[in-house]
Coordinates of C-alpha atoms in Angstrom, one line a residue:
Chain A
M1 CA -12.6 48.7 0.7
S2 CA -10.9 49.2 -2.6
Q3 CA -9.2 52.1 -3.2
F4 CA -9.7 51.9 -7.3
P5 CA -13.2 52.6 -8.7
D6 CA -15.0 49.7 -9.6
S7 CA -14.3 50.1 -13.6
T8 CA -10.3 50.1 -12.9
L9 CA -10.8 47.3 -10.5
A10 CA -12.7 45.3 -13.0
E11 CA -10.4 46.0 -15.6
Q12 CA -7.3 44.8 -13.2
N13 CA -9.5 41.8 -12.8
L14 CA -9.6 41.0 -16.4
Q15 CA -5.8 41.8 -16.7
M16 CA -5.4 39.4 -13.8
S17 CA -7.4 36.6 -15.5
K18 CA -5.2 36.9 -19.0
K19 CA -2.2 36.4 -16.7
S20 CA -0.4 33.2 -17.2
V21 CA -0.2 30.8 -14.2
L22 CA 2.2 28.4 -15.4
E23 CA 4.8 29.4 -18.2
L24 CA 6.6 26.4 -19.9
R25 CA 10.0 27.4 -21.4
N26 CA 11.8 25.0 -23.4
V27 CA 10.7 22.1 -21.6
N28 CA 12.6 18.7 -22.3
I29 CA 11.5 15.4 -20.5
F30 CA 13.5 12.4 -20.5
Y31 CA 13.3 8.8 -19.2
S32 CA 16.9 7.3 -18.9
D33 CA 18.3 7.7 -22.5
N34 CA 14.6 8.2 -24.2
Q35 CA 13.3 11.7 -24.7
A36 CA 9.7 12.0 -24.2
V37 CA 9.0 16.0 -24.4
N38 CA 11.0 18.1 -26.9
D39 CA 11.5 21.7 -26.2
V40 CA 8.0 22.4 -25.4
S41 CA 7.0 26.1 -24.7
F42 CA 3.6 27.5 -23.7
N43 CA 1.6 29.5 -21.3
I44 CA -1.4 28.2 -19.0
R45 CA -3.6 31.1 -18.2
R46 CA -5.4 32.1 -14.9
N47 CA -9.2 30.5 -14.6
K48 CA -9.1 29.2 -17.9
I49 CA -9.1 25.3 -19.0
T50 CA -6.3 24.4 -21.0
A51 CA -6.3 21.0 -22.8
I52 CA -3.5 19.0 -23.9
I53 CA -4.4 16.4 -26.6
G54 CA -2.9 14.0 -29.3
P55 CA -2.5 10.4 -30.0
S56 CA -1.0 7.7 -27.4
G57 CA 2.5 8.2 -26.3
C58 CA 2.5 11.6 -27.5
G59 CA 4.0 12.9 -24.2
K60 CA 1.2 14.5 -23.1
S61 CA 0.5 12.4 -19.8
T62 CA 4.3 13.1 -19.0
L63 CA 4.2 16.6 -19.5
L64 CA 1.2 17.0 -17.3
R65 CA 2.9 15.2 -14.4
S66 CA 6.0 17.2 -14.8
L67 CA 3.8 20.2 -13.9
N68 CA 3.2 19.0 -10.2
R69 CA 6.6 16.9 -10.1
M70 CA 4.7 13.9 -10.0
N71 CA 7.5 12.3 -12.2
D72 CA 10.0 12.5 -9.5
F73 CA 8.6 9.3 -8.4
V74 CA 9.4 7.9 -11.9
D75 CA 12.9 5.9 -12.0
G76 CA 15.2 7.8 -14.6
A77 CA 12.6 10.8 -15.3
R78 CA 14.8 13.8 -15.8
V79 CA 12.9 17.3 -16.6
E80 CA 15.1 20.3 -18.4
G81 CA 14.0 23.7 -19.2
E82 CA 11.9 26.0 -17.0
L83 CA 8.4 25.8 -15.7
I84 CA 7.9 29.1 -13.9
F85 CA 5.2 29.1 -11.1
S86 CA 4.4 32.3 -9.4
N87 CA 8.1 33.6 -10.5
E88 CA 10.0 30.5 -9.3
N89 CA 11.1 27.7 -11.6
L90 CA 9.3 24.2 -10.3
Y91 CA 12.7 22.5 -10.6
G92 CA 14.9 25.0 -9.0
K93 CA 17.2 23.6 -6.2
E94 CA 15.4 25.5 -3.6
V95 CA 11.8 24.2 -4.5
D96 CA 10.6 21.8 -2.3
P97 CA 8.3 19.2 -4.5
V98 CA 6.1 18.5 -1.5
E99 CA 5.0 22.2 -1.4
V100 CA 4.7 22.4 -5.0
R101 CA 2.1 19.6 -5.0
R102 CA 0.5 21.2 -2.2
R103 CA -0.4 24.4 -4.6
I104 CA -0.9 22.1 -8.0
G105 CA -3.5 19.5 -7.3
M106 CA -3.9 16.4 -9.4
V107 CA -6.7 13.9 -10.4
F108 CA -5.8 10.8 -12.1
Q109 CA -7.1 8.8 -14.7
K110 CA -8.3 5.8 -12.4
P111 CA -10.6 7.0 -9.5
N112 CA -8.0 6.4 -6.7
P113 CA -9.7 7.2 -3.1
F114 CA -8.2 6.1 0.0
P115 CA -9.8 2.8 1.4
K116 CA -11.1 5.1 3.9
S117 CA -14.3 7.0 4.8
I118 CA -15.5 9.7 2.5
Y119 CA -15.1 12.2 5.0
N120 CA -11.6 11.2 5.8
N121 CA -10.7 11.2 2.0
I122 CA -11.3 15.0 2.0
S123 CA -10.1 16.0 5.5
W124 CA -6.7 14.1 5.2
G125 CA -5.0 16.4 2.6
P126 CA -5.8 19.5 4.6
L127 CA -5.3 18.3 7.9
I128 CA -1.5 17.1 7.1
N129 CA -0.9 20.3 5.6
G130 CA -1.7 22.1 9.2
Y131 CA -5.6 23.0 8.3
N132 CA -7.0 23.9 11.4
G133 CA -10.6 25.3 10.7
S134 CA -13.6 23.4 10.8
T135 CA -13.2 19.9 8.9
D136 CA -17.2 19.5 8.8
E137 CA -17.3 22.7 6.7
L138 CA -14.3 21.7 4.7
V139 CA -15.7 18.3 3.7
E140 CA -19.1 20.1 2.9
R141 CA -17.9 22.9 0.9
S142 CA -15.2 20.5 -1.1
L143 CA -18.0 17.8 -1.7
K144 CA -20.6 20.7 -2.9
Q145 CA -18.0 22.1 -5.2
A146 CA -17.7 18.4 -6.6
A147 CA -21.5 18.1 -7.1
L148 CA -21.3 15.2 -4.9
W149 CA -22.7 16.6 -1.7
E150 CA -26.2 15.4 -2.0
E151 CA -25.8 12.2 -3.1
V152 CA -23.3 11.2 -0.1
K153 CA -24.1 13.6 2.7
D154 CA -26.1 10.8 4.8
R155 CA -23.1 8.3 4.4
L156 CA -19.9 10.6 5.0
H157 CA -18.5 8.0 7.4
E158 CA -18.8 5.1 5.2
S159 CA -16.0 3.7 2.9
A160 CA -15.1 6.0 -0.1
L161 CA -15.1 2.2 -2.1
N162 CA -18.7 1.7 -1.8
L163 CA -19.1 4.7 -4.5
S164 CA -19.6 4.1 -7.9
G165 CA -16.9 4.9 -10.6
G166 CA -18.0 8.4 -11.3
Q167 CA -18.8 9.3 -7.9
Q168 CA -15.3 8.1 -6.9
Q169 CA -13.9 10.1 -9.4
R170 CA -15.6 13.3 -8.2
L171 CA -14.8 12.4 -4.6
C172 CA -11.1 12.5 -6.0
I173 CA -11.8 16.3 -7.7
A174 CA -13.5 17.0 -4.1
R175 CA -10.2 15.7 -2.6
A176 CA -7.7 17.7 -4.7
L177 CA -10.4 20.8 -4.2
A178 CA -10.1 20.9 -0.4
M179 CA -6.9 21.9 -0.7
E180 CA -7.5 24.9 -2.6
P181 CA -4.8 24.4 -5.3
E182 CA -4.0 27.5 -7.7
V183 CA -3.7 24.7 -10.5
L184 CA -5.5 21.5 -10.9
L185 CA -4.4 19.0 -13.1
M186 CA -6.6 16.4 -14.9
D187 CA -5.1 13.4 -16.4
E188 CA -7.8 11.7 -18.4
P189 CA -10.2 12.1 -15.7
C190 CA -13.1 10.7 -17.7
S191 CA -11.5 7.8 -19.4
A192 CA -12.5 5.2 -17.0
L193 CA -16.2 6.3 -16.9
D194 CA -19.6 6.1 -18.4
P195 CA -21.0 8.8 -20.5
I196 CA -23.5 10.1 -18.1
S197 CA -20.6 10.3 -15.2
T198 CA -18.3 12.1 -18.0
A199 CA -21.1 14.5 -18.6
R200 CA -21.3 15.6 -15.0
I201 CA -17.6 15.7 -14.5
E202 CA -17.3 18.3 -17.6
D203 CA -20.5 20.2 -16.4
L204 CA -18.4 20.5 -13.0
L205 CA -15.2 21.4 -14.7
F206 CA -17.2 24.3 -16.5
E207 CA -18.2 25.4 -13.1
L208 CA -15.1 25.3 -11.4
K209 CA -13.4 27.3 -14.0
S210 CA -14.2 30.8 -12.3
S211 CA -12.2 29.7 -9.3
Y212 CA -9.5 27.5 -10.7
T213 CA -7.1 27.2 -13.1
I214 CA -7.5 23.5 -14.8
V215 CA -5.1 21.8 -17.0
I216 CA -6.5 18.4 -18.8
V217 CA -5.1 15.7 -20.6
T218 CA -7.8 13.9 -22.8
H219 CA -8.1 11.6 -25.2
N220 CA -11.3 12.6 -26.2
M221 CA -11.0 15.7 -28.7
Q222 CA -15.0 16.5 -28.4
Q223 CA -14.1 16.7 -25.0
A224 CA -11.4 19.1 -25.5
A225 CA -13.7 21.2 -28.1
R226 CA -16.1 21.0 -25.5
I227 CA -14.7 22.2 -22.5
S228 CA -11.5 23.9 -22.9
D229 CA -10.5 27.5 -23.6
Y230 CA -6.9 27.0 -25.0
T231 CA -5.7 23.6 -26.6
A232 CA -2.2 22.3 -26.7
F233 CA -1.8 19.4 -29.9
M234 CA 1.2 17.2 -29.1
E235 CA 2.7 14.5 -31.4
M236 CA 5.6 12.4 -30.4
G237 CA 6.8 14.4 -27.8
D238 CA 6.5 18.0 -29.8
L239 CA 4.1 20.5 -29.2
I240 CA 2.7 21.3 -33.0
E241 CA 0.3 23.8 -31.7
F242 CA -1.0 25.8 -29.3
N243 CA -4.0 28.1 -29.5
V244 CA -7.5 29.4 -28.4
T245 CA -9.4 26.0 -28.7
K246 CA -11.7 27.4 -31.2
K247 CA -9.1 28.1 -33.7
I248 CA -7.6 24.5 -33.1
F249 CA -10.7 22.9 -34.2
T250 CA -11.8 25.2 -36.8
R251 CA -9.0 27.0 -38.5
P252 CA -5.7 25.1 -37.2
A253 CA -2.2 26.5 -38.5
M254 CA -0.5 23.3 -39.1
K255 CA -1.6 20.4 -41.5
R256 CA -0.8 17.6 -38.8
T257 CA -3.5 19.4 -36.3
E258 CA -6.0 19.5 -38.8
E259 CA -5.7 15.8 -39.8
Y260 CA -5.5 14.8 -36.1
V261 CA -9.0 16.9 -35.2
T262 CA -10.8 15.8 -38.2
G263 CA -9.9 12.2 -37.1
R264 CA -7.7 11.3 -40.2
F265 CA -5.4 9.7 -37.8
G266 CA -4.6 9.2 -33.9
Chain B
M1 CA -9.9 -27.8 -41.3
P2 CA -12.8 -26.7 -38.9
L3 CA -13.6 -29.7 -36.7
T4 CA -17.1 -31.5 -37.0
T5 CA -19.5 -31.0 -34.4
E6 CA -19.1 -34.6 -33.2
Q7 CA -15.3 -33.9 -33.0
E8 CA -16.1 -30.9 -31.4
S9 CA -18.4 -32.1 -28.6
R10 CA -15.8 -34.9 -28.2
H11 CA -12.8 -32.4 -27.3
L12 CA -14.9 -30.1 -25.0
E13 CA -15.8 -33.7 -23.5
K14 CA -12.1 -34.4 -22.8
R15 CA -11.5 -30.9 -21.8
H16 CA -14.3 -31.2 -18.8
R17 CA -12.6 -34.6 -18.0
K18 CA -9.3 -32.9 -17.2
A19 CA -10.7 -29.9 -15.6
R20 CA -12.8 -32.6 -13.2
F21 CA -9.5 -34.8 -12.8
F22 CA -7.7 -31.7 -11.8
A23 CA -10.0 -30.5 -9.1
I24 CA -10.4 -34.2 -7.6
F25 CA -6.5 -34.4 -7.3
C26 CA -6.2 -31.0 -5.7
A27 CA -8.9 -32.1 -3.3
A28 CA -7.2 -35.5 -2.6
I29 CA -3.9 -33.9 -1.6
T30 CA -5.9 -31.2 0.6
W31 CA -7.7 -33.9 2.3
S32 CA -4.8 -35.9 2.8
S33 CA -2.8 -33.4 4.7
V34 CA -5.8 -32.8 6.9
L35 CA -6.4 -36.5 7.5
L36 CA -2.5 -36.8 8.7
L37 CA -2.8 -33.7 11.1
A38 CA -6.0 -35.2 12.5
V39 CA -4.4 -38.9 13.0
L40 CA -1.5 -37.0 14.9
L41 CA -3.9 -34.9 17.0
Y42 CA -5.9 -37.9 17.5
Q43 CA -2.7 -40.2 18.7
V44 CA -1.7 -37.0 20.8
S45 CA -4.9 -36.6 22.4
I46 CA -5.3 -40.4 23.7
E47 CA -1.9 -40.5 25.1
G48 CA -2.0 -37.1 26.9
F49 CA -5.5 -36.3 27.8
R50 CA -5.7 -38.0 31.2
W51 CA -2.9 -36.1 32.3
L52 CA -4.2 -32.6 31.2
D53 CA -5.9 -31.2 34.2
W54 CA -5.6 -28.1 36.0
Q55 CA -2.8 -29.7 37.9
F56 CA -0.9 -30.4 35.2
I57 CA -0.8 -26.9 34.1
S58 CA -0.3 -25.3 37.6
S59 CA 2.7 -27.4 38.5
F60 CA 6.4 -27.0 38.2
P61 CA 8.3 -30.0 36.6
S62 CA 8.9 -33.0 38.9
R63 CA 10.7 -36.1 39.1
F64 CA 7.5 -37.8 39.7
P65 CA 5.3 -37.7 36.9
E66 CA 2.0 -37.5 38.8
R67 CA 3.5 -34.1 40.3
A68 CA 5.0 -32.9 37.3
G69 CA 3.4 -30.2 35.2
I70 CA 4.0 -27.2 32.6
K71 CA 3.7 -24.1 34.4
S72 CA 7.2 -23.1 33.9
A73 CA 7.4 -24.1 30.4
L74 CA 4.0 -22.6 29.6
V75 CA 4.9 -19.0 31.3
G76 CA 8.3 -19.3 29.6
T77 CA 6.9 -19.5 26.3
I78 CA 4.4 -16.8 26.6
W79 CA 7.3 -14.4 28.0
L80 CA 9.5 -15.7 24.9
I81 CA 6.8 -15.2 22.2
S82 CA 5.8 -11.8 23.8
L83 CA 9.6 -10.7 23.6
V84 CA 9.8 -12.0 20.2
A85 CA 6.8 -10.1 19.0
L86 CA 7.8 -7.0 20.3
I87 CA 11.3 -7.2 18.7
S88 CA 10.9 -8.8 15.3
I89 CA 7.5 -7.0 14.3
P90 CA 8.8 -3.4 14.4
V91 CA 12.5 -4.3 13.1
G92 CA 10.8 -6.7 10.2
V93 CA 8.2 -4.4 9.4
S94 CA 10.6 -1.5 9.5
T95 CA 12.9 -3.0 7.0
A96 CA 10.4 -3.8 5.0
L97 CA 9.2 -0.7 4.7
Y98 CA 12.6 1.0 4.1
L99 CA 13.5 -1.8 1.3
E100 CA 10.3 -1.2 -0.3
E101 CA 9.6 2.5 0.0
F102 CA 12.7 4.3 0.9
A103 CA 15.8 2.5 -0.3
G104 CA 16.6 3.2 -4.3
K105 CA 16.5 0.1 -6.5
G106 CA 20.3 0.3 -6.6
K107 CA 22.8 -2.5 -6.1
I108 CA 22.7 -2.2 -2.3
S109 CA 18.7 -3.1 -2.0
K110 CA 19.6 -5.8 -4.0
I111 CA 22.2 -7.3 -2.3
I112 CA 20.2 -6.9 0.9
E113 CA 17.2 -8.5 -0.9
V114 CA 19.3 -11.6 -2.0
N115 CA 20.6 -11.7 1.5
V116 CA 17.4 -11.7 3.4
A117 CA 16.2 -14.4 0.9
N118 CA 18.9 -16.7 1.9
L119 CA 18.8 -16.0 5.4
A120 CA 15.2 -17.5 5.6
G121 CA 16.8 -20.8 4.8
V122 CA 19.4 -21.1 7.3
P123 CA 18.9 -24.0 9.5
S124 CA 17.7 -22.9 13.2
I125 CA 20.4 -24.5 15.2
V126 CA 23.0 -22.0 13.2
Y127 CA 20.9 -18.9 14.4
G128 CA 21.3 -20.9 17.9
I129 CA 25.2 -20.7 17.5
L130 CA 25.0 -17.0 16.3
G131 CA 23.0 -16.5 19.7
L132 CA 25.3 -18.0 22.0
A133 CA 28.4 -16.2 20.5
I134 CA 26.6 -12.5 20.4
F135 CA 24.0 -12.6 22.9
V136 CA 25.2 -14.7 25.7
R137 CA 28.7 -14.6 25.4
F138 CA 29.4 -11.2 23.7
F139 CA 26.8 -9.1 25.4
A140 CA 26.8 -11.2 28.7
L141 CA 23.4 -11.5 28.5
E142 CA 23.7 -14.9 30.1
R143 CA 21.1 -17.8 29.4
S144 CA 18.1 -15.3 29.6
L145 CA 15.0 -14.8 28.0
I146 CA 16.2 -11.8 26.2
S147 CA 19.4 -13.8 24.7
G148 CA 16.5 -16.4 23.8
A149 CA 14.3 -13.7 22.2
L150 CA 16.8 -11.8 20.4
T151 CA 17.9 -15.1 18.7
M152 CA 14.5 -16.3 18.0
S153 CA 13.7 -12.7 16.6
L154 CA 16.9 -13.3 14.3
L155 CA 15.3 -16.5 13.0
I156 CA 12.2 -15.1 12.0
L157 CA 12.9 -11.9 11.0
P158 CA 13.6 -12.7 7.0
V159 CA 9.9 -14.5 7.1
I160 CA 8.3 -11.1 8.6
I161 CA 10.4 -9.1 6.1
I162 CA 9.7 -10.8 2.9
A163 CA 5.9 -11.3 3.6
S164 CA 5.8 -7.5 4.8
R165 CA 7.7 -6.4 1.6
E166 CA 5.1 -8.7 -0.7
A167 CA 2.4 -7.2 1.2
I168 CA 3.5 -3.5 0.7
K169 CA 4.1 -4.3 -3.1
T170 CA 0.6 -5.0 -3.5
V171 CA -0.5 -1.4 -2.4
P172 CA -1.9 0.3 -5.5
Q173 CA 0.4 2.9 -6.9
G174 CA -2.9 5.1 -7.2
I175 CA -3.1 5.3 -3.4
R176 CA 0.6 6.8 -3.0
N177 CA 0.0 9.1 -5.8
A178 CA -3.2 10.4 -4.4
A179 CA -1.5 11.2 -1.3
Y180 CA 1.5 12.8 -2.9
S181 CA -0.6 14.8 -5.0
L182 CA -2.3 16.4 -1.4
G183 CA 1.2 17.6 -0.6
A184 CA 2.1 14.7 1.6
T185 CA 5.6 13.6 2.5
K186 CA 6.7 10.2 1.9
W187 CA 6.5 9.4 5.7
Q188 CA 3.0 10.8 5.8
T189 CA 2.1 8.7 2.6
T190 CA 3.6 5.4 4.1
W191 CA 2.2 6.1 7.4
A192 CA -1.3 7.0 6.6
H193 CA -2.0 5.0 3.7
V194 CA 0.9 2.3 2.7
L195 CA 1.0 0.7 6.2
P196 CA -2.6 0.6 7.1
A197 CA -3.4 -0.8 3.5
S198 CA -0.6 -3.4 4.1
F199 CA -1.5 -4.3 7.3
P200 CA -3.5 -7.5 7.0
G201 CA -0.8 -9.1 4.5
I202 CA 2.2 -8.2 7.4
M203 CA -0.4 -10.0 10.1
T204 CA -0.1 -12.9 8.1
G205 CA 3.6 -13.0 7.7
V206 CA 4.0 -12.1 11.3
I207 CA 1.4 -15.2 12.2
L208 CA 3.3 -17.7 10.2
A209 CA 6.5 -16.4 11.8
L210 CA 5.5 -16.3 15.5
S211 CA 3.8 -20.0 14.8
R212 CA 7.1 -21.0 13.9
S213 CA 9.4 -19.5 16.7
I214 CA 6.5 -20.9 19.3
G215 CA 7.8 -24.5 18.2
E216 CA 11.3 -24.1 17.8
T217 CA 13.7 -26.0 20.0
A218 CA 17.1 -26.1 18.6
P219 CA 18.3 -22.4 19.2
L220 CA 16.8 -22.2 22.6
I221 CA 18.3 -25.5 23.4
M222 CA 21.6 -23.8 21.9
I223 CA 21.7 -20.8 23.9
G224 CA 21.0 -23.0 26.9
A225 CA 17.4 -22.6 28.0
M226 CA 17.0 -25.0 30.9
T227 CA 15.2 -28.0 31.2
F228 CA 14.2 -28.1 34.7
V229 CA 13.1 -24.8 36.0
A230 CA 10.9 -24.9 39.4
F231 CA 10.3 -21.2 39.3
L232 CA 8.9 -18.4 37.0
P233 CA 10.8 -15.9 35.2
E234 CA 10.1 -12.5 36.5
G235 CA 12.1 -10.4 34.0
P236 CA 13.8 -10.5 30.8
M237 CA 17.0 -11.0 32.5
D238 CA 15.9 -14.3 34.1
S239 CA 16.7 -17.8 32.9
F240 CA 13.9 -19.7 31.6
T241 CA 12.8 -22.9 29.8
A242 CA 10.0 -23.2 27.2
M243 CA 7.3 -25.8 26.3
P244 CA 9.1 -27.5 23.4
I245 CA 12.1 -27.9 25.5
Q246 CA 10.4 -29.2 28.0
I247 CA 8.4 -31.6 26.0
Y248 CA 11.7 -32.6 24.3
N249 CA 13.2 -33.3 28.0
W250 CA 10.2 -35.6 28.9
V251 CA 10.2 -37.3 25.4
S252 CA 13.8 -38.2 26.1
R253 CA 13.1 -39.7 29.5
P254 CA 12.6 -43.8 29.7
Q255 CA 9.4 -44.0 32.1
E256 CA 6.3 -44.4 29.7
E257 CA 4.6 -41.8 32.1
F258 CA 6.6 -39.0 30.8
H259 CA 6.1 -39.7 27.3
E260 CA 2.3 -39.1 28.0
L261 CA 3.2 -36.0 29.8
A262 CA 4.9 -34.9 26.5
A263 CA 1.6 -35.6 24.6
A264 CA -0.1 -33.4 27.2
G265 CA 2.3 -30.9 26.9
I266 CA 1.9 -30.9 22.9
I267 CA -1.9 -30.5 23.7
V268 CA -1.0 -27.3 25.6
L269 CA 1.5 -26.0 23.1
L270 CA -1.0 -26.4 20.3
A271 CA -3.7 -24.6 22.2
V272 CA -1.5 -21.4 22.9
L273 CA -0.5 -21.6 19.2
L274 CA -4.2 -21.9 18.2
A275 CA -5.2 -19.2 20.5
M276 CA -2.5 -16.7 19.5
N277 CA -3.3 -17.2 15.7
A278 CA -7.1 -16.7 16.4
T279 CA -6.3 -13.4 18.2
A280 CA -3.9 -12.2 15.5
I281 CA -6.4 -13.4 12.5
F282 CA -9.1 -11.6 14.5
I283 CA -7.4 -8.4 14.6
R284 CA -6.5 -8.8 10.9
N285 CA -10.0 -9.4 9.4
R286 CA -11.3 -6.5 11.5
T287 CA -8.8 -4.3 10.2
E288 CA -9.4 -5.8 6.4
R289 CA -13.3 -5.0 7.0
R290 CA -12.7 -1.5 7.9
M291 CA -10.7 -1.3 4.7
K292 CA -13.4 -1.9 2.4

């Protein structure tokens, strides 16, 4: 039982949902001697979809990969500045990158299911992280969340590689959701998919928003406009503008942003 | 200037001719090597076939050709290959995994890489000398199965390492990324995904390497495998002989009957080799199918 009256609780929830999950403070990212991201700061809000847009090579994927330390695997990559996640700097000395990736999940550009069964694709992550509930339930729940259950429920033990590209990508989303991540990062998740699969995934993101915080990098401005609540526009490693998506696409503050979203370059 | 239709079709005709010629050329090369192998097998078969019976397989060597058999050599070879597999596969695959997945891309791994590649080209007799000095003498393992197996493992390790590394390299980075993004450690990623995905390629390397070691004679002579063994080895510390050595011994005798025995020995050796490879390929294909 809550100790607060209902109205206060609702207010608190609202406060909570407004709060940031991830705060980027003066983030600089280098590849050996080249700087890919320059002094970027913005906040990622809970239960919202934040889109990062910008022309090719603007550093948006690099920035996304730094949010769950996937850049650790790139030779010569270095991150400076602070990325605050639950009161801790993700790049602090005492932070275990494995723990970071467990809590901040990722879906990649190209669908990358494991060459194993659909079932094992979902259950592997939680199992290695010590999950000891019912894997059957977990698999069903995750596949339902990713709107894939109806299509695959009769062939859970078949290889995931037999699925179509769009189904594979939804499987990858289900696999990430099975970990119940606090933040879900998506790196151009629809760029390898046909329009119908893309639409399904966009619908899916809309539904997931109520329980997850999503950061999506996209090449497709219409997509950003359709699905996101906040948009960050980047160019040449700089954050040009960060604002509510509606503002970015209707009344951007910067001229460069306007030129980009109206399709004059990029 | 654009080509006329006639010129164009003549040009196309020429290109088709080239393609046909190349296809025929490749087929000719392939079939000539197959033919060579067939001639060899035929030659060996007619020479050795009349000696090939149960008596030959179940008898120890003898001064009298009609009583001589390959039992001790056959058992010795099976022992040897099993020990070699037990030693070289874990060491070779672990090395490859370390170099590909764990070691950085620094100078030291580069040096190791060059060394491994060079070791693959060292003549087998040199490994024999090394085995004699280190395993037989220094570690005082005597002229035993284990000395032979360790020497042979050294000989084939470079092949296993190189083939395994190539197989590991072909595992798509996306699979590793997927595992890492689920909060897997490097070890969990390697064990659960990289190793199974590269397994078929690793098996191919292992098959090639073990096939080579089953026919090697020089290093075994060097470390002193015996040529006349009238007992079966009961453990890794026993002395032994192997089929290539037995065959070599028979060939070097003056009597014609022994030459025919050698041919029969070759048939048995090839049969063992074939059986071994078939098993390995069967296992490989089954895992490959499971991955799809």
